[in-house]
Tab-separated table of N, CA and C in Angstrom:
chain	number	residue	atom	x	y	z
F	135	GLY	N	28.292	7.033	15.581
F	135	GLY	CA	29.019	6.846	14.371
F	135	GLY	C	28.716	7.937	13.355
F	136	THR	N	29.197	7.716	12.145
F	136	THR	CA	28.958	8.674	11.065
F	136	THR	C	28.444	7.943	9.837
F	137	TRP	N	27.765	8.677	8.992
F	137	TRP	CA	27.272	8.181	7.706
F	137	TRP	C	27.437	9.313	6.709
F	138	GLU	N	28.209	9.068	5.657
F	138	GLU	CA	28.533	10.081	4.649
F	138	GLU	C	29.053	11.355	5.299
F	139	GLY	N	29.848	11.182	6.365
F	139	GLY	CA	30.449	12.320	7.044
F	139	GLY	C	29.529	13.037	8.011
F	140	LEU	N	28.302	12.568	8.188
F	140	LEU	CA	27.343	13.206	9.085
F	140	LEU	C	27.229	12.410	10.371
F	141	PRO	N	27.101	13.087	11.518
F	141	PRO	CA	26.867	12.341	12.750
F	141	PRO	C	25.509	11.649	12.692
F	142	VAL	N	25.447	10.428	13.191
F	142	VAL	CA	24.224	9.635	13.124
F	142	VAL	C	23.487	9.709	14.455
F	143	LEU	N	22.196	10.020	14.355
F	143	LEU	CA	21.328	10.039	15.533
F	143	LEU	C	20.332	8.899	15.401
F	144	THR	N	19.989	8.282	16.516
F	144	THR	CA	18.993	7.219	16.475
F	144	THR	C	17.630	7.802	16.795
F	145	TRP	N	16.614	6.970	16.637
F	145	TRP	CA	15.231	7.391	16.847
F	145	TRP	C	15.068	7.991	18.246
F	146	GLY	N	14.474	9.180	18.328
F	146	GLY	CA	14.228	9.832	19.603
F	146	GLY	C	15.313	10.790	20.043
F	147	TRP	N	16.469	10.784	19.358
F	147	TRP	CA	17.574	11.654	19.744
F	147	TRP	C	17.590	12.971	18.983
F	148	ALA	N	16.862	13.087	17.906
F	148	ALA	CA	16.824	14.318	17.124
F	148	ALA	C	15.695	15.203	17.652
F	149	ASP	N	16.014	16.410	18.071
F	149	ASP	CA	15.012	17.340	18.596
F	149	ASP	C	14.148	17.856	17.444
F	150	ARG	N	12.848	17.603	17.495
F	150	ARG	CA	11.934	17.982	16.413
F	150	ARG	C	11.796	19.486	16.252
F	151	ARG	N	12.149	20.257	17.274
F	151	ARG	CA	12.069	21.714	17.164
F	151	ARG	C	13.296	22.300	16.496
F	152	VAL	N	14.360	21.489	16.350
F	152	VAL	CA	15.627	21.990	15.810
F	152	VAL	C	15.963	21.364	14.462
F	153	LEU	N	15.742	20.048	14.325
F	153	LEU	CA	16.126	19.313	13.121
F	153	LEU	C	14.894	18.769	12.406
F	154	ALA	N	14.985	18.703	11.070
F	154	ALA	CA	13.877	18.168	10.274
F	154	ALA	C	14.418	17.542	8.995
F	155	THR	N	13.681	16.549	8.489
F	155	THR	CA	14.015	15.966	7.193
F	155	THR	C	13.520	16.895	6.095
F	156	ARG	N	13.890	16.602	4.856
F	156	ARG	CA	13.448	17.433	3.732
F	156	ARG	C	11.919	17.439	3.618
F	157	ARG	N	11.301	16.277	3.810
F	157	ARG	CA	9.836	16.211	3.731
F	157	ARG	C	9.178	17.006	4.849
F	158	GLN	N	9.771	16.948	6.037
F	158	GLN	CA	9.217	17.725	7.142
F	158	GLN	C	9.360	19.216	6.872
F	159	LEU	N	10.480	19.614	6.267
F	159	LEU	CA	10.653	21.024	5.891
F	159	LEU	C	9.595	21.434	4.876
F	160	ARG	N	9.344	20.574	3.872
F	160	ARG	CA	8.322	20.878	2.857
F	160	ARG	C	6.949	21.041	3.492
F	161	ALA	N	6.642	20.201	4.495
F	161	ALA	CA	5.351	20.302	5.179
F	161	ALA	C	5.222	21.633	5.925
F	162	MET	N	6.355	22.225	6.296
F	162	MET	CA	6.355	23.530	6.970
F	162	MET	C	6.501	24.681	5.973
F	163	ASP	N	6.397	24.378	4.653
F	163	ASP	CA	6.600	25.359	3.581
F	163	ASP	C	8.006	25.960	3.621
F	164	LEU	N	8.978	25.117	3.946
F	164	LEU	CA	10.379	25.531	3.987
F	164	LEU	C	11.201	24.636	3.070
F	165	ALA	N	12.437	25.079	2.780
F	165	ALA	CA	13.385	24.316	1.968
F	165	ALA	C	14.765	24.469	2.595
F	166	PRO	N	15.697	23.527	2.340
F	166	PRO	CA	17.039	23.635	2.919
F	166	PRO	C	17.768	24.922	2.529
F	167	GLY	N	17.456	25.482	1.380
F	167	GLY	CA	18.060	26.753	0.986
F	167	GLY	C	19.535	26.670	0.663
F	168	GLY	N	19.985	25.524	0.156
F	168	GLY	CA	21.387	25.395	-0.232
F	168	GLY	C	22.301	24.955	0.896
F	169	HIS	N	21.788	24.880	2.106
F	169	HIS	CA	22.601	24.438	3.236
F	169	HIS	C	22.729	22.920	3.214
F	170	ASP	N	23.854	22.443	3.703
F	170	ASP	CA	24.094	21.005	3.783
F	170	ASP	C	23.395	20.435	5.011
F	171	PRO	N	23.059	19.144	4.981
F	171	PRO	CA	22.482	18.527	6.177
F	171	PRO	C	23.507	18.513	7.310
F	172	VAL	N	23.024	18.544	8.540
F	172	VAL	CA	23.924	18.595	9.690
F	172	VAL	C	24.014	17.260	10.417
F	173	ALA	N	23.072	16.355	10.170
F	173	ALA	CA	23.084	15.051	10.829
F	173	ALA	C	22.284	14.065	9.996
F	174	ALA	N	22.311	12.820	10.413
F	174	ALA	CA	21.538	11.769	9.751
F	174	ALA	C	20.784	10.989	10.824
F	175	LEU	N	19.586	10.570	10.461
F	175	LEU	CA	18.761	9.771	11.356
F	175	LEU	C	18.778	8.342	10.833
F	176	VAL	N	19.082	7.380	11.690
F	176	VAL	CA	19.160	5.988	11.260
F	176	VAL	C	17.877	5.270	11.650
F	177	PHE	N	17.379	4.483	10.704
F	177	PHE	CA	16.213	3.646	10.938
F	177	PHE	C	16.699	2.213	10.899
F	178	GLY	N	16.844	1.595	12.017
F	178	GLY	CA	17.311	0.221	12.074
F	178	GLY	C	16.163	-0.751	11.904
F	179	HIS	N	16.456	-1.904	11.374
F	179	HIS	CA	15.463	-2.966	11.223
F	179	HIS	C	15.690	-4.003	12.304
F	180	ARG	N	14.605	-4.511	12.847
F	180	ARG	CA	14.711	-5.532	13.883
F	180	ARG	C	15.096	-6.892	13.305
F	181	ARG	N	14.756	-7.125	12.045
F	181	ARG	CA	15.080	-8.414	11.423
F	181	ARG	C	16.567	-8.470	11.082
F	182	PRO	N	17.208	-9.571	11.391
F	182	PRO	CA	18.619	-9.692	11.025
F	182	PRO	C	18.784	-9.765	9.505
F	183	GLY	N	19.855	-9.202	9.015
F	183	GLY	CA	20.138	-9.232	7.587
F	183	GLY	C	19.545	-8.069	6.817
F	184	ARG	N	18.690	-7.263	7.443
F	184	ARG	CA	18.088	-6.112	6.766
F	184	ARG	C	19.001	-4.903	6.931
F	185	ARG	N	19.095	-4.105	5.888
F	185	ARG	CA	19.951	-2.923	5.935
F	185	ARG	C	19.269	-1.781	6.679
F	186	CYS	N	20.066	-0.931	7.266
F	186	CYS	CA	19.541	0.263	7.921
F	186	CYS	C	19.291	1.331	6.864
F	187	GLU	N	18.329	2.186	7.117
F	187	GLU	CA	18.027	3.304	6.229
F	187	GLU	C	18.404	4.585	6.950
F	188	TYR	N	18.770	5.589	6.172
F	188	TYR	CA	19.189	6.860	6.748
F	188	TYR	C	18.376	7.998	6.152
F	189	ALA	N	18.114	9.015	6.972
F	189	ALA	CA	17.445	10.231	6.512
F	189	ALA	C	18.316	11.410	6.914
F	190	ARG	N	18.572	12.301	5.978
F	190	ARG	CA	19.373	13.486	6.280
F	190	ARG	C	18.528	14.486	7.067
F	191	LEU	N	19.160	15.187	7.986
F	191	LEU	CA	18.477	16.172	8.817
F	191	LEU	C	19.089	17.555	8.618
F	192	TRP	N	18.232	18.560	8.484
F	192	TRP	CA	18.658	19.947	8.321
F	192	TRP	C	18.224	20.758	9.524
F	193	LEU	N	18.924	21.868	9.786
F	193	LEU	CA	18.541	22.785	10.846
F	193	LEU	C	17.345	23.614	10.375
F	194	ILE	N	16.292	23.638	11.159
F	194	ILE	CA	15.099	24.399	10.800
F	194	ILE	C	15.410	25.893	10.796
F	195	ALA	N	16.304	26.328	11.679
F	195	ALA	CA	16.640	27.749	11.770
F	195	ALA	C	17.285	28.275	10.477
F	196	ARG	N	17.996	27.432	9.757
F	196	ARG	CA	18.656	27.846	8.508
F	196	ARG	C	17.746	27.721	7.286
F	197	ALA	N	16.613	27.068	7.434
F	197	ALA	CA	15.714	26.833	6.292
F	197	ALA	C	15.119	28.152	5.800
F	198	VAL	N	14.823	28.163	4.509
F	198	VAL	CA	14.245	29.358	3.883
F	198	VAL	C	12.860	29.010	3.343
F	199	PRO	N	11.992	30.012	3.137
F	199	PRO	CA	10.678	29.710	2.556
F	199	PRO	C	10.851	29.077	1.180
F	200	LYS	N	10.036	28.045	0.898
F	200	LYS	CA	10.169	27.388	-0.403
F	200	LYS	C	9.674	28.326	-1.496
F	201	ARG	N	10.291	28.187	-2.661
F	201	ARG	CA	9.964	29.071	-3.780
F	201	ARG	C	8.606	28.717	-4.355
F	202	THR	N	7.896	29.721	-4.796
F	202	THR	CA	6.624	29.477	-5.467
F	202	THR	C	6.860	29.585	-6.965
F	203	PRO	N	6.271	28.686	-7.754
F	203	PRO	CA	6.492	28.729	-9.203
F	203	PRO	C	5.812	29.952	-9.825
F	204	THR	N	6.420	30.438	-10.905
F	204	THR	CA	5.827	31.553	-11.633
F	204	THR	C	4.668	31.033	-12.476
F	205	THR	N	3.860	31.946	-12.980
F	205	THR	CA	2.736	31.539	-13.827
F	205	THR	C	3.249	30.873	-15.101
F	206	ALA	N	4.391	31.327	-15.619
F	206	ALA	CA	4.962	30.711	-16.818
F	206	ALA	C	5.385	29.270	-16.537
F	207	GLN	N	5.958	29.013	-15.361
F	207	GLN	CA	6.363	27.650	-15.002
F	207	GLN	C	5.138	26.750	-14.848
F	208	LEU	N	4.097	27.258	-14.208
F	208	LEU	CA	2.878	26.476	-14.057
F	208	LEU	C	2.249	26.170	-15.405
F	209	ARG	N	2.273	27.146	-16.315
F	209	ARG	CA	1.737	26.948	-17.662
F	209	ARG	C	2.539	25.883	-18.397
F	210	ALA	N	3.863	25.897	-18.248
F	210	ALA	CA	4.723	24.917	-18.919
F	210	ALA	C	4.468	23.507	-18.392
F	211	VAL	N	4.301	23.364	-17.090
F	211	VAL	CA	4.022	22.054	-16.508
F	211	VAL	C	2.666	21.549	-16.988
F	212	ARG	N	1.677	22.432	-17.006
F	212	ARG	CA	0.340	22.050	-17.473
F	212	ARG	C	0.399	21.574	-18.929
F	213	ALA	N	1.145	22.292	-19.772
F	213	ALA	CA	1.273	21.909	-21.182
F	213	ALA	C	1.985	20.561	-21.324
F	214	ALA	N	3.014	20.325	-20.507
F	214	ALA	CA	3.744	19.055	-20.567
F	214	ALA	C	2.848	17.887	-20.144
F	215	LEU	N	2.022	18.095	-19.128
F	215	LEU	CA	1.128	17.031	-18.682
F	215	LEU	C	0.052	16.731	-19.726
F	216	ILE	N	-0.425	17.759	-20.411
F	216	ILE	CA	-1.394	17.532	-21.490
F	216	ILE	C	-0.732	16.796	-22.643
F	217	ALA	N	0.532	17.123	-22.942
F	217	ALA	CA	1.255	16.445	-24.025
F	217	ALA	C	1.431	14.963	-23.717
F	218	ARG	N	1.614	14.602	-22.448
F	218	ARG	CA	1.758	13.191	-22.077
F	218	ARG	C	0.471	12.408	-22.271
F	219	ARG	N	-0.666	13.106	-22.275
F	219	ARG	CA	-1.955	12.442	-22.436
F	219	ARG	C	-2.507	12.535	-23.846
F	220	THR	N	-1.824	13.263	-24.742
F	220	THR	CA	-2.320	13.458	-26.096
F	220	THR	C	-1.871	12.317	-27.002
F	221	CYS	N	-2.831	11.702	-27.680
F	221	CYS	CA	-2.560	10.598	-28.599
F	221	CYS	C	-2.002	11.160	-29.902
F	222	THR	N	-0.922	10.538	-30.398
F	222	THR	CA	-0.340	10.960	-31.671
F	222	THR	C	-0.874	10.132	-32.834
F	223	GLY	N	-1.819	9.244	-32.544
F	223	GLY	CA	-2.415	8.394	-33.568
F	223	GLY	C	-3.494	9.129	-34.350
F	224	PRO	N	-4.303	8.378	-35.075
F	224	PRO	CA	-5.338	8.986	-35.922
F	224	PRO	C	-6.347	9.844	-35.154
F	225	CYS	N	-6.664	9.492	-33.911
F	225	CYS	CA	-7.687	10.270	-33.187
F	225	CYS	C	-7.147	11.608	-32.706
F	226	GLY	N	-5.882	11.653	-32.238
F	226	GLY	CA	-5.258	12.895	-31.796
F	226	GLY	C	-5.924	13.556	-30.606
F	227	GLN	N	-6.653	12.795	-29.808
F	227	GLN	CA	-7.394	13.362	-28.684
F	227	GLN	C	-6.600	13.296	-27.386
F	228	VAL	N	-6.951	14.190	-26.467
F	228	VAL	CA	-6.374	14.159	-25.127
F	228	VAL	C	-7.100	13.072	-24.346
F	229	GLN	N	-6.348	12.127	-23.816
F	229	GLN	CA	-6.896	10.974	-23.118
F	229	GLN	C	-7.009	11.265	-21.616
F	230	PRO	N	-7.844	10.504	-20.892
F	230	PRO	CA	-7.946	10.718	-19.446
F	230	PRO	C	-6.697	10.276	-18.685
F	231	ARG	N	-5.892	9.389	-19.276
F	231	ARG	CA	-4.662	8.923	-18.654
F	231	ARG	C	-3.504	9.098	-19.632
F	232	CYS	N	-2.276	8.970	-19.120
F	232	CYS	CA	-1.090	9.075	-19.977
F	232	CYS	C	-1.090	7.949	-20.997
F	233	VAL	N	-0.681	8.281	-22.218
F	233	VAL	CA	-0.602	7.269	-23.267
F	233	VAL	C	0.729	6.533	-23.151
F	234	SER	N	0.866	5.436	-23.866
F	234	SER	CA	2.079	4.628	-23.845
F	234	SER	C	3.281	5.466	-24.269
F	235	THR	N	4.392	5.329	-23.547
F	235	THR	CA	5.591	6.082	-23.909
F	235	THR	C	6.278	5.486	-25.129
F	236	THR	N	5.949	4.254	-25.477
F	236	THR	CA	6.538	3.628	-26.657
F	236	THR	C	5.807	4.055	-27.921
F	237	SER	N	4.504	3.934	-27.915
F	237	SER	CA	3.736	4.236	-29.127
F	237	SER	C	3.233	5.667	-29.161
F	238	ARG	N	3.086	6.298	-27.988
F	238	ARG	CA	2.486	7.638	-27.852
F	238	ARG	C	1.064	7.662	-28.404
F	239	MET	N	0.401	6.499	-28.399
F	239	MET	CA	-0.971	6.387	-28.892
F	239	MET	C	-1.861	5.792	-27.813
F	240	CYS	N	-3.151	6.075	-27.938
F	240	CYS	CA	-4.134	5.464	-27.042
F	240	CYS	C	-4.334	4.008	-27.470
F	241	PRO	N	-4.883	3.177	-26.608
F	241	PRO	CA	-5.087	1.764	-26.966
F	241	PRO	C	-5.937	1.573	-28.225
F	242	ALA	N	-6.942	2.416	-28.431
F	242	ALA	CA	-7.790	2.288	-29.621
F	242	ALA	C	-6.982	2.538	-30.895
F	243	CYS	N	-6.129	3.552	-30.890
F	243	CYS	CA	-5.314	3.844	-32.077
F	243	CYS	C	-4.228	2.787	-32.285
F	244	GLU	N	-3.683	2.223	-31.179
F	244	GLU	CA	-2.713	1.134	-31.315
F	244	GLU	C	-3.343	-0.041	-32.044
F	245	THR	N	-4.591	-0.355	-31.717
F	245	THR	CA	-5.303	-1.448	-32.372
F	245	THR	C	-5.606	-1.104	-33.820
F	246	THR	N	-6.082	0.119	-34.057
F	246	THR	CA	-6.449	0.552	-35.411
F	246	THR	C	-5.251	0.540	-36.348
F	247	THR	N	-4.110	1.015	-35.873
F	247	THR	CA	-2.918	1.106	-36.722
F	247	THR	C	-2.071	-0.160	-36.711
F	248	ASN	N	-2.500	-1.173	-35.924
F	248	ASN	CA	-1.749	-2.430	-35.839
F	248	ASN	C	-0.322	-2.171	-35.343
F	249	PHE	N	-0.190	-1.286	-34.356
F	249	PHE	CA	1.119	-0.820	-33.896
F	249	PHE	C	1.976	-1.937	-33.308
F	250	TRP	N	1.438	-2.684	-32.327
F	250	TRP	CA	2.276	-3.645	-31.615
F	250	TRP	C	2.780	-4.794	-32.472
F	251	PRO	N	1.989	-5.367	-33.366
F	251	PRO	CA	2.566	-6.395	-34.236
F	251	PRO	C	3.685	-5.840	-35.133
F	252	ARG	N	3.488	-4.619	-35.642
F	252	ARG	CA	4.543	-4.013	-36.470
F	252	ARG	C	5.786	-3.718	-35.631
F	253	TYR	N	5.602	-3.199	-34.450
F	253	TYR	CA	6.723	-2.889	-33.559
F	253	TYR	C	7.500	-4.164	-33.224
F	254	ALA	N	6.772	-5.237	-32.921
F	254	ALA	CA	7.427	-6.508	-32.594
F	254	ALA	C	8.239	-7.019	-33.773
F	255	ALA	N	7.675	-6.935	-34.987
F	255	ALA	CA	8.382	-7.411	-36.179
F	255	ALA	C	9.643	-6.585	-36.440
F	256	GLU	N	9.556	-5.264	-36.248
F	256	GLU	CA	10.715	-4.388	-36.469
F	256	GLU	C	11.839	-4.663	-35.471
F	257	HIS	N	11.484	-5.161	-34.283
F	257	HIS	CA	12.485	-5.388	-33.243
F	257	HIS	C	12.820	-6.864	-33.048
F	258	GLY	N	12.392	-7.713	-33.975
F	258	GLY	CA	12.766	-9.120	-33.947
F	258	GLY	C	11.975	-9.983	-33.000
F	259	TYR	N	10.782	-9.541	-32.611
F	259	TYR	CA	9.934	-10.334	-31.732
F	259	TYR	C	8.786	-10.928	-32.529
F	260	THR	N	8.143	-11.907	-31.920
F	260	THR	CA	6.922	-12.435	-32.542
F	260	THR	C	5.746	-11.932	-31.724
F	261	TRP	N	4.670	-11.622	-32.400
F	261	TRP	CA	3.457	-11.104	-31.737
F	261	TRP	C	2.312	-12.057	-32.038
F	262	GLU	N	1.751	-12.605	-30.984
F	262	GLU	CA	0.616	-13.501	-31.170
F	262	GLU	C	-0.574	-12.895	-30.450
F	263	GLU	N	-1.674	-12.756	-31.182
F	263	GLU	CA	-2.901	-12.236	-30.584
F	263	GLU	C	-3.493	-13.320	-29.702
F	264	SER	N	-3.895	-12.967	-28.488
F	264	SER	CA	-4.538	-13.944	-27.605
F	264	SER	C	-6.016	-13.974	-27.903
F	265	ALA	N	-6.573	-15.160	-27.917
F	265	ALA	CA	-7.993	-15.317	-28.270
F	265	ALA	C	-8.875	-15.143	-27.077
């Protein structure tokens, strides 16, 4: 049969030396390179009522080496990850984990500034402290 216009292969019918999924290409330091997939691999479930899953397959021969990021791109990603961990509250420190996307503050600053009760009141909720 076909799936999204691609011929469907079942488990064991796709030659591993010729076809690969996107993840398999990444493991080989390759990328599809703008080429469309040539087939789909179906993963059937033995349980009745479960949907089948599909994986797109690309030709390994058409794959290109995956691009390496520039130093500027790596610097930008590093800065973005630090920004996700930086508290915008009174402490302003870089935290070991990402701060809340709602408050952009660490838990200590949320408590200090009484953020959640104020946020709840502004949005029509009630906030009760648990004892």
